[in-house]
Coordinates of C-alpha atoms in Angstrom, one line a residue:
M296 CA 20.3 31.3 59.9
A297 CA 19.2 32.5 63.3
Q298 CA 15.5 32.8 64.0
V299 CA 14.9 36.1 66.0
P300 CA 11.5 36.4 67.7
L301 CA 10.1 39.8 67.3
T302 CA 8.3 41.2 70.4
G303 CA 6.0 44.0 71.4
G304 CA 3.0 45.5 69.8
A305 CA 3.8 44.3 66.3
S306 CA 4.0 40.7 67.4
A307 CA 0.6 40.9 69.3
L308 CA -1.0 42.6 66.3
R309 CA 0.3 39.6 64.1
A310 CA -1.2 37.1 66.4
I311 CA -4.7 38.6 66.2
A312 CA -4.7 39.5 62.5
P313 CA -4.0 36.6 60.4
E314 CA -6.2 38.1 57.7
A315 CA -4.0 41.2 57.6
S316 CA -0.9 38.9 56.8
I317 CA -2.9 37.0 54.2
A318 CA -3.9 40.3 52.5
L319 CA -0.5 41.8 52.6
F320 CA 1.3 38.9 51.2
A321 CA -1.4 38.2 48.7
L322 CA -1.0 41.6 47.4
L323 CA 2.8 41.4 47.3
V324 CA 3.1 38.1 45.4
N325 CA 0.0 38.5 43.1
F326 CA 1.0 41.7 41.5
P327 CA 4.3 40.4 39.9
W328 CA 2.2 37.4 38.7
E329 CA -0.3 39.6 37.2
M330 CA 2.3 41.6 35.4
L331 CA 4.1 38.5 34.0
Q332 CA 0.8 37.1 32.6
A333 CA -0.4 40.4 31.1
P334 CA 0.9 39.5 27.6
L335 CA -1.6 36.5 27.7
F336 CA -4.6 38.9 27.8
A337 CA -5.6 40.6 24.5
G338 CA -4.6 44.1 24.2
H339 CA -2.0 44.3 27.0
A340 CA 1.0 43.9 24.8
Q341 CA 0.0 47.0 22.8
A342 CA -1.6 49.1 25.8
P343 CA 0.2 51.9 27.4
H344 CA 2.3 50.8 30.4
L345 CA 0.1 52.7 32.9
I346 CA -3.1 51.0 31.7
V347 CA -1.5 47.5 32.0
V348 CA -0.2 48.4 35.6
L349 CA -3.6 49.8 36.6
S350 CA -5.4 46.5 35.2
C351 CA -2.9 44.3 36.9
L352 CA -3.4 46.2 40.1
Q353 CA -7.1 45.8 39.9
A354 CA -6.6 42.1 39.3
T355 CA -4.2 41.9 42.3
V356 CA -6.8 43.5 44.6
G357 CA -9.3 40.9 43.3
D358 CA -6.8 38.1 43.9
A359 CA -6.2 39.4 47.5
A360 CA -10.0 39.5 48.1
I361 CA -10.3 35.9 46.7
M362 CA -7.4 34.7 48.9
L363 CA -9.2 36.3 52.0
V364 CA -12.5 34.4 51.1
A365 CA -10.4 31.2 50.7
H366 CA -8.7 31.8 54.1
G367 CA -12.1 32.3 55.6
L368 CA -13.3 29.1 54.2
A369 CA -10.1 27.2 55.3
S370 CA -10.6 28.8 58.8
W371 CA -14.1 27.5 58.9
F372 CA -13.1 23.9 58.2
A373 CA -10.1 24.2 60.5
G374 CA -12.1 25.7 63.3
D375 CA -9.5 28.4 63.9
R376 CA -8.7 31.5 61.8
R377 CA -5.1 31.0 62.9
W378 CA -4.6 27.7 61.3
L379 CA -1.8 29.2 59.3
L380 CA 0.4 28.8 62.4
A381 CA 0.6 25.0 61.8
P382 CA -1.2 24.5 58.4
T383 CA -1.9 21.0 57.2
A384 CA -2.0 19.7 53.6
A385 CA -5.8 19.9 53.7
D386 CA -5.8 23.4 54.8
L387 CA -3.5 24.5 51.9
A388 CA -5.5 22.5 49.5
R389 CA -8.8 24.3 50.6
L390 CA -6.9 27.6 50.2
S391 CA -5.9 26.6 46.6
T392 CA -9.0 24.9 45.6
T393 CA -11.3 27.8 46.7
G394 CA -9.2 30.2 44.7
I395 CA -9.3 27.9 41.6
V396 CA -13.1 27.5 41.8
V397 CA -13.7 31.2 42.1
T398 CA -11.1 32.0 39.3
V399 CA -12.8 29.5 36.9
G400 CA -16.1 31.3 37.5
I401 CA -14.6 34.7 37.2
E402 CA -12.6 33.9 34.0
W403 CA -15.5 32.0 32.4
F404 CA -17.9 35.0 32.9
A405 CA -15.2 37.6 32.1
T406 CA -14.2 36.0 28.8
R407 CA -18.0 35.8 27.7
G408 CA -18.6 39.4 28.6
W409 CA -20.7 38.7 31.6
W410 CA -18.4 40.1 34.3
V411 CA -17.8 43.6 35.7
Q412 CA -14.9 43.9 33.2
A413 CA -14.9 41.7 30.2
C414 CA -11.5 40.3 29.0
S415 CA -10.3 38.1 26.3
Y416 CA -7.1 36.0 25.9
S417 CA -4.3 36.6 23.5
A418 CA -3.1 33.8 21.1
L419 CA -0.4 33.2 23.8
M420 CA -2.7 32.1 26.5
P421 CA -3.1 28.3 26.7
V422 CA -6.7 27.5 27.3
V423 CA -7.9 24.5 29.4
P424 CA -9.9 22.3 27.2
G425 CA -13.4 21.7 28.4
L426 CA -13.3 24.8 30.7
G427 CA -12.6 27.4 28.2
V428 CA -10.4 29.4 30.8
G429 CA -6.8 30.4 30.6
L430 CA -4.3 28.1 32.2
A431 CA -2.2 30.9 33.7
P432 CA -4.8 32.1 36.1
L433 CA -5.4 28.5 37.3
V434 CA -1.7 27.8 37.8
Q435 CA -1.6 31.0 39.8
W436 CA -3.8 29.3 42.4
F437 CA -1.7 26.2 42.6
I438 CA 1.6 28.2 43.3
L439 CA 0.7 31.4 45.1
P440 CA -1.6 30.3 48.0
P441 CA 1.0 27.9 49.5
L442 CA 3.6 30.8 49.1
V443 CA 1.3 33.3 50.7
A444 CA 0.5 30.9 53.5
W445 CA 4.2 30.2 54.2
L446 CA 5.0 34.0 54.2
A447 CA 2.0 34.7 56.4
R448 CA 3.0 31.9 58.8
R449 CA 6.4 33.3 59.1
H450 CA 4.9 36.8 59.8
L451 CA 2.4 35.5 62.3
H452 CA 5.2 33.6 64.1
G453 CA 7.0 36.8 64.2
T454 CA 10.4 35.5 63.2
L455 CA 13.0 37.1 61.0
S456 CA 15.7 35.0 59.3
I457 CA 19.0 36.7 59.3
G458 CA 22.6 35.6 58.7
R459 CA 23.8 36.7 62.1
T460 CA 22.2 37.3 65.5
L461 CA 20.9 40.8 66.1
P462 CA 22.7 42.9 68.9
G463 CA 21.2 42.1 72.3
R464 CA 19.5 39.0 71.1
G465 CA 22.3 36.5 72.0

């Protein structure tokens, strides 16, 4: 597939706003994840669809905030907030690890009623022994941060994969 660079104001905006790319793709990939894992939380299987969607939307916004914090920490270690343009394994590990640590804390407090919004797991949720938190929210932070980083990197590089060359582009 041809790689067609995008030019103009949109490309310049991408170059100065990696956080916008992180937030955008974190929202886009976390919402389907939240919807898919909804049955693993008590009451979601029987709740009206709108209530589940709103609950998942709230969790998605929280996920995006966690991803931005994780990006900030990875940026601090990398010494550059645009590390996504050429991420290392260590950068991606920091992104995921920060999300995992924050999620363990939130899940632990929320399932004990000590968080802004308490929650409990359904019988379908596998729980990590010793931690007492659900496996699905942790797996989320192993899978989605590298995906978000990949999508954000492509966005920041300003490329568009297409099956053919765009008119006027060669």
